[in-house]
Coordinates of C-alpha atoms in Angstrom, one line a residue:
Chain A
X1 CA 50.4 72.7 -72.2
X2 CA 50.6 74.9 -75.3
X3 CA 52.0 73.6 -78.5
X4 CA 53.9 75.7 -81.0
X5 CA 55.4 74.7 -84.3
X6 CA 58.1 76.5 -86.3
X7 CA 59.3 75.8 -89.7
X8 CA 62.5 77.6 -90.7
X9 CA 64.9 77.7 -93.6
X10 CA 67.8 75.6 -92.6
X11 CA 69.6 74.2 -89.5
X12 CA 71.2 77.6 -88.6
X13 CA 67.7 79.1 -88.3
X14 CA 66.6 76.2 -86.1
X15 CA 69.3 77.0 -83.5
X16 CA 68.7 80.7 -83.8
X17 CA 65.0 80.2 -82.9
X18 CA 66.1 77.8 -80.2
X19 CA 68.2 80.6 -78.5
X20 CA 65.1 82.6 -78.0
X21 CA 63.2 79.7 -76.6
X22 CA 65.8 79.2 -73.9
X23 CA 65.0 82.7 -72.8
X24 CA 61.6 81.3 -71.7
X25 CA 63.3 78.4 -69.9
X26 CA 62.6 75.9 -72.6
X27 CA 65.1 73.1 -72.8
X28 CA 66.0 70.8 -75.6
X29 CA 64.2 67.4 -75.5
X30 CA 66.7 64.7 -76.2
X31 CA 64.8 61.5 -75.4
X32 CA 61.5 60.3 -76.6
X33 CA 60.0 59.5 -73.1
X34 CA 60.5 63.1 -72.2
X35 CA 58.6 64.4 -75.2
X36 CA 55.0 65.6 -75.0
X37 CA 52.7 62.9 -76.4
X38 CA 51.3 65.6 -78.7
X39 CA 54.4 65.4 -80.9
X40 CA 54.6 61.6 -81.2
X41 CA 52.7 61.5 -84.5
X42 CA 55.5 63.6 -86.1
X43 CA 58.2 61.1 -85.2
X44 CA 59.1 59.1 -88.2
X45 CA 58.6 55.3 -88.0
X46 CA 60.1 54.4 -91.3
X47 CA 62.6 55.7 -93.8
X48 CA 60.8 58.1 -96.1
X49 CA 61.2 57.3 -99.7
X50 CA 59.5 59.7 -102.2
X51 CA 57.7 58.0 -105.1
X52 CA 60.2 57.1 -107.8
X53 CA 63.1 58.3 -105.8
X54 CA 66.4 56.4 -105.8
X55 CA 68.1 58.8 -103.4
X56 CA 70.3 57.0 -100.9
X57 CA 71.2 60.3 -99.3
X58 CA 67.7 61.0 -98.1
X59 CA 67.8 61.3 -94.3
X60 CA 65.1 60.8 -91.8
X61 CA 63.9 64.2 -90.7
X62 CA 63.1 64.7 -87.0
X63 CA 62.1 68.2 -85.7
X64 CA 64.1 69.7 -82.8
X65 CA 62.0 69.8 -79.7
X66 CA 62.1 72.2 -76.7
X67 CA 59.7 72.4 -73.8
X68 CA 59.1 73.7 -70.3
X69 CA 56.1 73.0 -68.1
X70 CA 53.8 75.3 -70.1
X71 CA 55.0 75.2 -73.7
X72 CA 56.2 72.5 -76.0
X73 CA 57.8 73.6 -79.3
X74 CA 58.9 71.7 -82.4
X75 CA 61.2 73.3 -85.0
X76 CA 61.5 71.9 -88.5
X77 CA 63.9 72.8 -91.2
X78 CA 62.8 73.1 -94.9
X79 CA 64.1 74.6 -98.1
X80 CA 62.0 76.5 -100.7
X81 CA 58.6 78.1 -100.3
X82 CA 56.8 74.9 -101.3
X83 CA 58.6 72.8 -98.7
X84 CA 58.0 75.4 -96.0
X85 CA 54.3 75.4 -96.8
X86 CA 54.1 71.6 -97.1
X87 CA 55.7 71.2 -93.7
X88 CA 53.6 73.9 -92.0
X89 CA 50.3 72.5 -93.4
X90 CA 51.3 68.8 -93.1
X91 CA 52.5 69.1 -89.6
X92 CA 49.4 70.9 -88.4
X93 CA 47.2 68.2 -90.0
X94 CA 49.3 65.5 -88.5
X95 CA 49.3 66.7 -84.9
X96 CA 45.8 67.9 -84.5
X97 CA 43.6 65.0 -83.3
X98 CA 39.8 65.0 -83.0
X99 CA 38.9 65.7 -79.4
X100 CA 42.5 66.2 -78.5
X101 CA 44.9 69.1 -78.1
X102 CA 45.5 71.4 -81.0
X103 CA 48.4 73.4 -82.2
X104 CA 48.3 76.9 -80.6
X105 CA 50.7 78.7 -82.9
X106 CA 52.6 78.2 -86.1
X107 CA 55.6 80.3 -87.0
X108 CA 57.5 80.5 -90.3
X109 CA 61.0 81.9 -90.5
X110 CA 62.6 82.6 -93.8
X111 CA 65.2 84.8 -95.5
X112 CA 64.8 87.4 -98.2
X113 CA 67.4 87.9 -100.8
X114 CA 68.4 90.2 -103.6
X115 CA 65.9 88.8 -106.2
X116 CA 62.8 88.3 -104.0
X117 CA 61.8 91.0 -101.5
X118 CA 60.7 90.3 -98.0
X119 CA 57.2 91.3 -98.9
X120 CA 57.1 89.0 -101.9
X121 CA 58.2 86.0 -99.9
X122 CA 55.9 86.8 -97.0
X123 CA 52.9 87.1 -99.5
X124 CA 53.7 83.7 -101.0
X125 CA 53.8 82.0 -97.7
X126 CA 50.8 83.8 -96.3
X127 CA 48.7 83.0 -99.3
X128 CA 49.7 79.4 -99.2
X129 CA 48.7 79.0 -95.6
X130 CA 45.4 80.8 -96.2
X131 CA 44.7 78.5 -99.1
X132 CA 44.9 75.7 -96.6
X133 CA 42.2 77.3 -94.4
X134 CA 44.7 78.8 -92.0
X135 CA 44.4 82.4 -90.8
X136 CA 45.8 85.0 -93.1
X137 CA 48.9 86.6 -91.8
X138 CA 48.7 90.5 -91.9
X139 CA 52.3 91.6 -92.4
X140 CA 55.8 90.2 -92.1
X141 CA 56.7 89.8 -88.4
X142 CA 53.2 90.4 -87.2
X143 CA 51.4 87.6 -85.4
X144 CA 47.7 87.2 -86.0
X145 CA 45.4 85.4 -83.5
X146 CA 44.1 82.1 -84.6
X147 CA 43.5 79.5 -83.9
X148 CA 46.1 78.7 -84.7
X149 CA 48.1 81.9 -84.1
X150 CA 50.1 82.5 -87.3
X151 CA 53.3 84.5 -87.8
X152 CA 55.8 84.8 -90.7
X153 CA 59.2 86.5 -90.0
X154 CA 61.4 87.4 -93.0
X155 CA 65.0 87.7 -91.9
X156 CA 66.8 89.9 -91.3
X157 CA 64.1 92.5 -90.3
X158 CA 61.0 91.9 -92.4
X159 CA 62.0 94.8 -94.7
X160 CA 65.7 94.7 -95.9
X161 CA 67.1 92.1 -98.2
X162 CA 69.4 89.7 -96.3
X163 CA 69.6 86.5 -94.3
X164 CA 70.2 85.3 -90.7
X165 CA 73.9 86.2 -91.1
X166 CA 73.1 89.9 -91.2
X167 CA 71.5 89.6 -87.7
X168 CA 74.4 87.4 -86.5
X169 CA 76.9 90.1 -87.7
X170 CA 74.9 92.6 -85.7
X171 CA 75.2 90.3 -82.7
X172 CA 78.9 89.7 -83.2
X173 CA 79.5 93.5 -83.1
X174 CA 78.3 93.4 -79.5
X175 CA 79.4 90.0 -78.4
X176 CA 82.6 89.2 -80.3
X177 CA 83.8 92.6 -81.7
X178 CA 87.5 91.6 -82.1
X179 CA 86.7 88.4 -83.8
X180 CA 84.4 90.2 -86.1
X181 CA 87.1 92.7 -87.1
X182 CA 89.6 89.9 -87.8
X183 CA 87.0 87.8 -89.6
X184 CA 86.1 90.7 -91.8
X185 CA 89.7 91.4 -92.7
X186 CA 90.2 87.7 -93.5
X187 CA 87.2 87.6 -95.8
X188 CA 88.0 90.9 -97.4
X189 CA 91.5 89.7 -98.2
X190 CA 90.0 87.1 -100.5
X191 CA 90.4 88.4 -104.1
X192 CA 88.4 86.2 -106.4
X193 CA 90.0 87.6 -109.5
X194 CA 93.5 86.4 -108.4
X195 CA 94.4 82.8 -109.3
X196 CA 94.8 80.0 -108.2
X197 CA 91.1 79.8 -107.5
X198 CA 88.9 77.8 -109.8
X199 CA 85.4 79.1 -110.6
X200 CA 83.9 76.3 -108.5
X201 CA 86.1 77.1 -105.5
X202 CA 84.4 80.5 -104.8
X203 CA 81.0 79.7 -106.3
X204 CA 79.1 80.0 -102.9
X205 CA 81.4 82.8 -101.7
X206 CA 80.4 85.0 -104.6
X207 CA 76.7 84.6 -104.0
X208 CA 75.0 87.7 -102.6
X209 CA 75.2 86.5 -99.0
X210 CA 78.4 84.6 -99.5
X211 CA 80.8 87.1 -97.8
X212 CA 78.5 87.6 -94.8
X213 CA 78.1 83.8 -94.4
X214 CA 81.9 83.5 -94.6
X215 CA 82.4 86.1 -91.9
X216 CA 80.0 84.4 -89.5
X217 CA 81.5 81.0 -90.4
X218 CA 85.0 82.4 -89.6
X219 CA 83.9 83.5 -86.2
X220 CA 82.1 80.2 -85.6
X221 CA 85.2 78.3 -86.6
X222 CA 87.2 80.1 -83.9
X223 CA 84.5 79.6 -81.2
X224 CA 83.9 76.0 -82.1
X225 CA 86.7 74.8 -84.4
X226 CA 85.6 72.0 -86.8
X227 CA 82.0 72.4 -86.0
X228 CA 79.1 73.8 -88.0
X229 CA 77.8 77.3 -87.2
X230 CA 74.7 75.9 -85.7
X231 CA 76.8 74.3 -83.0
X232 CA 78.3 77.7 -82.2
X233 CA 74.9 79.2 -82.1
X234 CA 73.8 76.6 -79.6
X235 CA 76.9 76.8 -77.4
X236 CA 78.2 80.4 -77.6
X237 CA 77.0 83.9 -76.6
X238 CA 75.8 85.2 -80.0
X239 CA 72.3 86.0 -78.7
X240 CA 72.9 87.1 -75.2
X241 CA 73.6 90.3 -73.2
X242 CA 73.7 93.5 -75.2
X243 CA 72.8 91.6 -78.4
X244 CA 69.3 91.2 -77.1
X245 CA 68.9 95.0 -77.2
X246 CA 69.7 95.3 -80.9
X247 CA 66.6 96.4 -82.9
X248 CA 66.5 93.5 -85.2
X249 CA 67.0 91.0 -82.4
X250 CA 64.4 92.7 -80.3
X251 CA 61.9 92.5 -83.2
X252 CA 62.6 88.8 -83.6
X253 CA 62.3 88.2 -79.9
X254 CA 58.9 89.9 -79.8
X255 CA 57.8 87.7 -82.7
X256 CA 58.8 84.5 -80.8
X257 CA 57.2 85.8 -77.6
X258 CA 53.9 86.5 -79.3
X259 CA 53.7 83.0 -80.7
X260 CA 54.6 81.4 -77.3
X261 CA 52.3 83.6 -75.2
X262 CA 49.2 82.1 -73.5
X263 CA 46.0 82.6 -75.4
X264 CA 44.1 85.8 -74.5
X265 CA 41.7 85.2 -71.6
Chain B
X1 CA 29.3 61.6 -111.4
X2 CA 29.1 61.3 -107.6
X3 CA 30.6 58.2 -105.9
X4 CA 28.2 55.6 -104.5
X5 CA 28.8 57.1 -101.0
X6 CA 30.1 60.6 -100.6
X7 CA 29.3 60.8 -96.9
X8 CA 28.4 58.3 -94.3
X9 CA 26.9 59.1 -90.8
X10 CA 26.6 56.2 -88.4
X11 CA 24.7 57.4 -85.4
X12 CA 24.5 53.9 -83.8
X13 CA 25.9 50.6 -85.0
X14 CA 27.7 48.0 -82.9
X15 CA 30.1 50.2 -80.8
X16 CA 30.1 53.1 -83.3
X17 CA 28.5 56.3 -82.0
X18 CA 28.0 59.4 -84.0
X19 CA 30.7 58.6 -86.5
X20 CA 30.8 60.9 -89.5
X21 CA 32.9 60.0 -92.6
X22 CA 32.9 62.9 -94.9
X23 CA 34.5 63.6 -98.3
X24 CA 34.9 59.9 -99.1
X25 CA 37.2 58.9 -101.9
X26 CA 37.3 56.3 -104.6
X27 CA 39.6 54.3 -102.3
X28 CA 39.0 54.7 -98.6
X29 CA 41.4 53.3 -96.1
X30 CA 40.1 52.6 -92.6
X31 CA 42.8 52.5 -90.0
X32 CA 43.0 52.5 -86.2
X33 CA 43.8 50.3 -83.3
X34 CA 42.1 47.0 -82.6
X35 CA 38.4 47.4 -81.8
X36 CA 38.3 50.9 -83.1
X37 CA 35.4 50.0 -85.4
X38 CA 37.0 49.5 -88.8
X39 CA 35.2 46.3 -89.7
X40 CA 32.0 47.7 -88.2
X41 CA 32.1 50.5 -90.8
X42 CA 32.3 47.9 -93.5
X43 CA 29.3 46.0 -92.0
X44 CA 27.3 49.2 -91.8
X45 CA 28.0 50.0 -95.4
X46 CA 27.1 46.5 -96.4
X47 CA 23.7 46.7 -94.6
X48 CA 23.0 50.1 -96.3
X49 CA 23.4 48.5 -99.7
X50 CA 20.4 46.0 -99.0
X51 CA 18.7 47.1 -95.9
X52 CA 15.4 45.2 -96.4
X53 CA 16.9 41.9 -97.3
X54 CA 16.7 39.5 -94.4
X55 CA 19.2 37.0 -95.8
X56 CA 21.7 39.9 -96.2
X57 CA 21.2 40.7 -92.5
X58 CA 22.1 37.1 -91.7
X59 CA 25.1 37.1 -93.9
X60 CA 26.5 40.4 -92.5
X61 CA 25.8 39.3 -88.9
X62 CA 27.6 36.0 -89.2
X63 CA 30.6 36.8 -91.4
X64 CA 32.8 37.5 -88.4
X65 CA 32.3 33.8 -87.4
X66 CA 33.5 31.5 -90.2
X67 CA 32.3 28.0 -89.6
X68 CA 35.8 26.7 -89.0
X69 CA 36.3 29.1 -86.0
X70 CA 37.1 26.9 -83.0
X71 CA 35.0 29.0 -80.7
X72 CA 31.4 28.3 -79.7
X73 CA 29.3 30.2 -82.3
X74 CA 26.7 32.7 -81.1
X75 CA 23.1 32.0 -81.9
X76 CA 21.6 33.7 -84.9
X77 CA 19.6 35.9 -82.6
X78 CA 22.7 37.0 -80.7
X79 CA 24.6 37.6 -83.8
X80 CA 21.9 40.0 -85.1
X81 CA 21.7 41.6 -81.6
X82 CA 25.3 42.4 -81.6
X83 CA 25.0 44.4 -84.8
X84 CA 23.1 46.9 -82.6
X85 CA 24.7 49.0 -79.9
X86 CA 25.4 47.1 -76.7
X87 CA 23.5 47.7 -73.5
X88 CA 23.8 46.6 -69.9
X89 CA 21.1 43.9 -70.3
X90 CA 21.5 42.3 -73.7
X91 CA 19.2 39.4 -72.9
X92 CA 16.1 41.6 -72.5
X93 CA 16.8 44.5 -74.6
X94 CA 15.5 46.4 -77.6
X95 CA 18.0 48.3 -79.6
X96 CA 18.1 50.7 -82.4
X97 CA 20.6 51.5 -85.2
X98 CA 20.7 54.6 -87.4
X99 CA 22.8 55.0 -90.5
X100 CA 22.6 57.7 -93.2
X101 CA 24.5 58.1 -96.4
X102 CA 24.8 60.6 -99.3
X103 CA 25.9 59.8 -102.8
X104 CA 24.7 57.6 -105.6
X105 CA 23.6 54.8 -103.2
X106 CA 19.8 54.4 -103.3
X107 CA 19.4 54.0 -99.6
X108 CA 20.1 57.3 -97.9
X109 CA 18.8 56.5 -94.4
X110 CA 18.1 53.4 -92.4
X111 CA 16.8 52.9 -89.0
X112 CA 16.4 49.4 -87.6
X113 CA 14.9 48.2 -84.3
X114 CA 15.8 44.9 -82.7
X115 CA 13.6 43.0 -80.3
X116 CA 14.3 39.6 -78.9
X117 CA 11.3 37.3 -79.2
X118 CA 10.7 33.6 -78.3
X119 CA 8.4 30.7 -79.3
X120 CA 8.1 27.0 -78.7
X121 CA 9.6 24.7 -81.3
X122 CA 8.9 21.0 -81.6
X123 CA 12.0 18.9 -81.0
X124 CA 12.5 16.6 -84.0
X125 CA 11.6 12.9 -83.3
X126 CA 10.0 13.7 -80.0
X127 CA 6.7 14.9 -78.6
X128 CA 8.3 17.7 -76.6
X129 CA 9.0 21.3 -77.4
X130 CA 11.8 23.7 -76.5
X131 CA 11.9 27.4 -76.4
X132 CA 13.8 29.1 -79.2
X133 CA 14.7 32.7 -79.7
X134 CA 14.3 35.0 -82.6
X135 CA 15.4 38.4 -83.7
X136 CA 12.5 40.6 -84.7
X137 CA 13.7 43.4 -86.9
X138 CA 11.7 46.5 -87.9
X139 CA 13.5 48.4 -90.6
X140 CA 12.6 51.7 -92.2
X141 CA 14.7 52.8 -95.1
X142 CA 14.6 55.8 -97.4
X143 CA 15.3 54.2 -100.8
X144 CA 15.3 56.4 -103.9
X145 CA 13.4 59.1 -101.9
X146 CA 10.7 56.7 -100.9
X147 CA 10.3 55.5 -97.3
X148 CA 9.9 51.7 -97.1
X149 CA 9.4 49.6 -94.1
X150 CA 9.7 45.9 -93.4
X151 CA 9.3 43.8 -90.2
X152 CA 10.6 40.2 -90.1
X153 CA 11.7 37.7 -87.5
X154 CA 14.9 35.7 -88.0
X155 CA 14.3 32.5 -85.9
X156 CA 17.1 30.3 -84.7
X157 CA 17.2 27.4 -87.2
X158 CA 14.4 28.9 -89.3
X159 CA 14.4 29.0 -93.1
X160 CA 16.0 32.0 -94.8
X161 CA 14.2 33.6 -97.7
X162 CA 16.4 35.0 -100.4
X163 CA 14.6 37.8 -102.1
X164 CA 15.5 38.7 -105.6
X165 CA 17.6 41.9 -105.9
X166 CA 16.0 45.0 -107.2
X167 CA 17.5 46.9 -110.1
X168 CA 18.0 50.0 -107.9
X169 CA 20.4 48.3 -105.5
X170 CA 24.1 48.9 -105.8
X171 CA 26.3 45.9 -106.0
X172 CA 28.1 45.4 -102.8
X173 CA 30.9 42.8 -102.5
X174 CA 32.5 41.9 -99.2
X175 CA 35.9 40.2 -99.0
X176 CA 37.0 39.1 -95.5
X177 CA 40.4 37.9 -94.4
X178 CA 39.5 34.2 -94.7
X179 CA 37.4 34.2 -97.9
X180 CA 40.2 33.1 -100.1
X181 CA 40.0 29.7 -98.5
X182 CA 36.4 29.2 -99.6
X183 CA 36.7 26.6 -102.4
X184 CA 33.8 27.6 -104.7
X185 CA 34.6 31.3 -104.9
X186 CA 37.5 31.2 -107.4
X187 CA 35.7 28.8 -109.8
X188 CA 32.7 31.1 -110.0
X189 CA 35.0 34.1 -110.4
X190 CA 36.9 32.5 -113.2
X191 CA 33.8 31.3 -114.9
X192 CA 32.3 34.8 -114.9
X193 CA 35.6 36.3 -116.2
X194 CA 35.7 33.7 -119.0
X195 CA 32.1 34.5 -120.0
X196 CA 32.8 38.2 -120.0
X197 CA 36.0 37.8 -121.9
X198 CA 38.2 39.2 -119.2
X199 CA 40.0 36.0 -118.2
X200 CA 43.3 37.2 -119.7
X201 CA 43.2 40.1 -117.2
X202 CA 43.2 37.5 -114.4
X203 CA 46.3 35.8 -115.9
X204 CA 48.1 39.1 -116.2
X205 CA 47.3 39.8 -112.6
X206 CA 48.4 36.4 -111.3
X207 CA 51.7 36.7 -113.3
X208 CA 52.5 39.7 -111.0
X209 CA 52.9 37.1 -108.3
X210 CA 54.5 34.3 -110.4
X211 CA 55.7 35.2 -113.9
X212 CA 55.4 31.6 -115.0
X213 CA 51.7 31.5 -114.7
X214 CA 50.2 31.3 -118.1
X215 CA 46.5 31.0 -117.5
X216 CA 43.6 29.3 -115.7
X217 CA 41.3 26.5 -116.7
X218 CA 38.5 24.4 -115.1
X219 CA 39.0 20.7 -115.2
X220 CA 37.0 17.8 -113.7
X221 CA 39.3 14.9 -113.0
X222 CA 36.8 13.4 -110.6
X223 CA 33.3 14.4 -109.3
X224 CA 33.8 18.1 -108.7
X225 CA 35.2 20.7 -111.1
X226 CA 38.5 22.1 -110.0
X227 CA 40.2 25.3 -111.0
X228 CA 43.8 24.7 -112.3
X229 CA 46.6 27.2 -112.9
X230 CA 48.6 26.6 -116.0
X231 CA 52.2 26.9 -115.1
X232 CA 55.1 27.1 -117.6
X233 CA 57.2 24.6 -115.8
X234 CA 54.7 22.4 -114.0
X235 CA 51.7 22.3 -116.4
X236 CA 48.2 22.4 -114.9
X237 CA 48.4 22.8 -111.1
X238 CA 45.3 22.8 -108.9
X239 CA 44.7 26.3 -107.4
X240 CA 44.3 24.7 -104.0
X241 CA 48.0 23.7 -104.1
X242 CA 49.0 27.3 -104.3
X243 CA 49.4 29.5 -101.3
X244 CA 47.4 32.5 -100.0
X245 CA 48.8 35.1 -102.5
X246 CA 47.4 33.5 -105.7
X247 CA 44.1 32.6 -104.1
X248 CA 43.7 36.1 -102.5
X249 CA 44.6 37.9 -105.7
X250 CA 42.1 35.8 -107.7
X251 CA 39.4 36.5 -105.1
X252 CA 40.1 40.3 -105.3
X253 CA 39.9 40.2 -109.1
X254 CA 36.6 38.3 -108.9
X255 CA 35.2 40.7 -106.3
X256 CA 36.0 43.9 -108.2
X257 CA 34.4 42.6 -111.3
X258 CA 31.2 41.6 -109.5
X259 CA 31.1 45.0 -107.7
X260 CA 31.0 46.9 -111.0
X261 CA 29.2 50.3 -110.5
X262 CA 29.0 49.6 -106.7
X263 CA 30.9 49.0 -103.6
X264 CA 33.8 46.7 -102.7
X265 CA 34.5 46.2 -99.0
X266 CA 37.8 44.4 -98.1
X267 CA 38.7 43.6 -94.6
X268 CA 42.5 43.4 -93.9
X269 CA 43.5 44.0 -97.5
X270 CA 47.1 43.0 -96.8
X271 CA 46.1 39.4 -96.0
X272 CA 48.0 36.7 -97.9
X273 CA 50.0 38.8 -100.3
X274 CA 53.7 39.3 -99.9
X275 CA 54.7 43.0 -99.6
X276 CA 56.8 42.8 -102.7
X277 CA 53.7 42.0 -104.8
X278 CA 51.4 44.5 -103.2
X279 CA 52.4 47.4 -105.5
X280 CA 51.5 45.4 -108.7
X281 CA 48.3 43.9 -107.3
X282 CA 47.0 47.2 -105.8
X283 CA 47.9 49.2 -108.9
X284 CA 45.7 46.8 -110.8
X285 CA 43.0 46.9 -108.2
X286 CA 42.9 50.7 -108.1
X287 CA 42.9 51.0 -111.9
X288 CA 40.1 48.3 -112.0
X289 CA 38.0 50.3 -109.5
X290 CA 38.3 53.4 -111.5
X291 CA 37.5 51.6 -114.8
X292 CA 34.6 49.7 -113.4
X293 CA 33.3 52.6 -111.3
X294 CA 33.8 50.7 -108.0
X295 CA 34.2 52.5 -104.7
X296 CA 36.6 50.7 -102.5
X297 CA 36.6 50.6 -98.7
X298 CA 39.4 48.6 -97.0
X299 CA 40.6 48.1 -93.5
X300 CA 44.3 47.5 -92.8
X301 CA 47.0 47.4 -90.2
X302 CA 49.8 47.4 -92.7
X303 CA 52.0 50.3 -93.6
X304 CA 53.2 48.4 -96.7
X305 CA 49.5 48.1 -97.8
X306 CA 48.9 51.8 -97.2
X307 CA 52.1 52.8 -99.1
X308 CA 51.2 50.5 -102.0
X309 CA 47.7 51.8 -102.3
X310 CA 49.0 55.4 -102.2
X311 CA 51.6 54.7 -104.9
X312 CA 48.9 53.0 -107.0
X313 CA 47.1 56.3 -107.5
X314 CA 49.1 58.4 -110.0
X315 CA 46.2 60.7 -111.0
X316 CA 46.0 64.3 -109.8
X317 CA 42.6 63.6 -108.3
X318 CA 42.1 62.8 -104.6
X319 CA 41.2 59.2 -105.1
X320 CA 42.8 57.7 -101.9
X321 CA 41.8 59.0 -98.5
X322 CA 42.2 57.5 -95.0
X323 CA 40.1 57.6 -91.9
X324 CA 41.7 56.9 -88.6
X325 CA 39.0 55.7 -86.2
X326 CA 39.0 55.8 -82.4
X327 CA 36.8 56.0 -79.4
X328 CA 36.7 58.9 -76.9
X329 CA 34.3 59.3 -74.0
X330 CA 31.9 56.7 -75.4
X331 CA 31.8 58.5 -78.8
X332 CA 33.5 57.5 -82.1
X333 CA 36.1 59.9 -83.3
X334 CA 37.7 60.0 -86.7
X335 CA 40.5 61.8 -88.4
X336 CA 40.5 62.2 -92.1
X337 CA 43.7 62.3 -94.1
X338 CA 43.5 63.5 -97.7
X339 CA 45.8 62.0 -100.4
X340 CA 48.3 64.9 -100.4
X341 CA 48.6 64.7 -96.6
X342 CA 49.0 60.9 -96.7
X343 CA 51.7 61.1 -99.4
X344 CA 53.6 63.8 -97.5
X345 CA 53.4 61.8 -94.3
X346 CA 54.4 58.5 -95.8
X347 CA 56.7 59.4 -98.7
X348 CA 58.3 62.6 -97.4
X349 CA 58.4 62.1 -93.7
X350 CA 58.0 58.4 -92.9
X351 CA 55.2 59.2 -90.4
X352 CA 52.7 56.8 -88.9
X353 CA 49.2 57.0 -90.1
X354 CA 47.6 54.0 -88.5

C-alpha cells in the first residue's frame, strides 16, 4: 500500500482533489474499521484546545480519506502558509513509525492571489518544507522524487493569479454552459454602488476573487440547492468528460497522478 | 552547558535491545504500551549514575518489588539476573549488559557481566548447611575518561556494603509509583528544605492542591517524629491523614531538590495527583528542574500528564521531548517527538502520542 498526504487550502479544494482521486478508483473511507492502520495516528482522540485558547467554536479536524487496494490518501484542509506547513510537517512526523510504513508522497495545493504571486507562495512553502528536512520542490506543479515525493501546486495554473474558482469556471464552460451564462448575468447585475447594500453586505463579494466565487456558488446552488459548493463538487459533473481535457485541469491531473504513481523500480 | 545526558544507547538491558534515545531534553517523557520498556529505561539510567556501587545495584534491582507486594518475592540473585537480557536457560546463564551515554554524566559507558554462583551457608541454630546462590557481577565503566572495573558478588542474605559517593557522581533520584507511601521520606525532605531555607516553596506548592494549607512542621506527640500539615481550618493535621496528592507532591518536591545538578527519574508521574492540579504542580516541577539544573525522565500513560507537562514549558527552547517505545522483531524501536510536534499533536489536533 502506498500512502499519500495532501494539505489544501479549504474544504472546496479537498473535494476538488478528491475528484481526481476517484479517477484512480479511490473511494471515500467513511468508517474507521475500513481505514488503513497507517492513518490511525492522525485520528483525534481528544478535543484539541490550543494553549490559552477559550475558543468554543474550535472543531475537531479529521482528514478526508480515500483509498483503493494500492493507494491510501488523506486530505487535510488548512488556512495560511504557516498552517499548511505545520500540517504537512506535523502529519508526516506523526504517521511515519520506526520500522513501519512511510509516507510516499506529500502534496500541497494552494491559491495565488493579486498580492502574492504563484511563485512567491510556492517559494515560501518549498522553503518551509526544506527547512524541515524534506526534499526541496523544484517549481510550482512539478513533483520531485523523495522520499517522500513532494509537489506544490498553486491554483489555478501555477503561473496566473487566481483561485480554484478560475478552474471551476473553465470546467463550467464545458459541463454547465447555460448555467454559467445565467450565473454570470446574475452576478454582473449586482451593482455595489446602488443602495440598499451596506458596506458589510458586499465585503466578500468585492474581494478580488469575490465575483468568480459568486458565479461558482450560483451554479452550485442550482445543482445542489442549500448545500455548500463542496457538496456540488462531490456530487456533480464539474470535473468529468470534456472538462478533463482543459489545459489547467490536465495539468492538475498530471500533478495528482505523479504523486500517486508507484515508486520508480 | 550540556545536559547530564544528551544521548543514551542501551545495547542490552532487561528486554531493551539496541535502543537509541537521541537529542534528549530537559524533560523527557517515556511513553508506550505496557512492557515496552519505559521503566527499564529509568533503571538503565539509574545504574549509569553509579555503576560500581553494589548497594545501588541492589536498590535498582528490587525497586519493582516493594515489600508490601502480595506476590512471592524473587531472590536477590534472580532480581539482579533479570536486569540483564533474558535467555532460554536463566538458571545457568551468564549475561551481559551494555549501556552508553553522552553528556555531562561522568559514566559514558558501562558493560556488566552476570554469573550465577553458589556456596554452602550454615543454617542458623543448626549444624547443617544449605546451598545459597549469589550474583557475581563484573562491571567495567568508563568514568571521567578512565576505565574502572569492579567484581563483586551479591549473596542471598549477605551484608550490603554502602560505599561513600564520589564527588564526580551525578545525583540521581528515583521516584516510583508507591514511594509516597513510605513514611520517612517526607520528614527527611521537609527537614532538608527547612535547613536550606526553601520550606516556604513546599507550602506554596501544597497550596496548589489545597489553598488552606499554611505550612508544615515536625512534631513528636509520642515516640516517633511526625510531619504535620498546618491547615487554616483544622490546625495541625498529620500528613498521613492526607491522601495521595499531598504526599506525592511533597515527595516530588523533595526529590527535585535532592537531584540538584543531576537526574530525576519518575515512574508514572501522574500517580496520585488529580488532573486539575497537574498543571500547577508540573509548572512548578519544570521550573524547579530548570532552576536546579535537573534533567527529568518520566514515564506516563496519562494524556492529562503529557498535556500538563507540555503546557508547563513556556520557553522557546525545546525543553520537553517524548520518546514512544516499542518492540519489533526482537529489537527496541523508538520514535522521538520534539516539543513543537508534541504541542501541534496535542493542542492543535488532539492526537494520541502514547
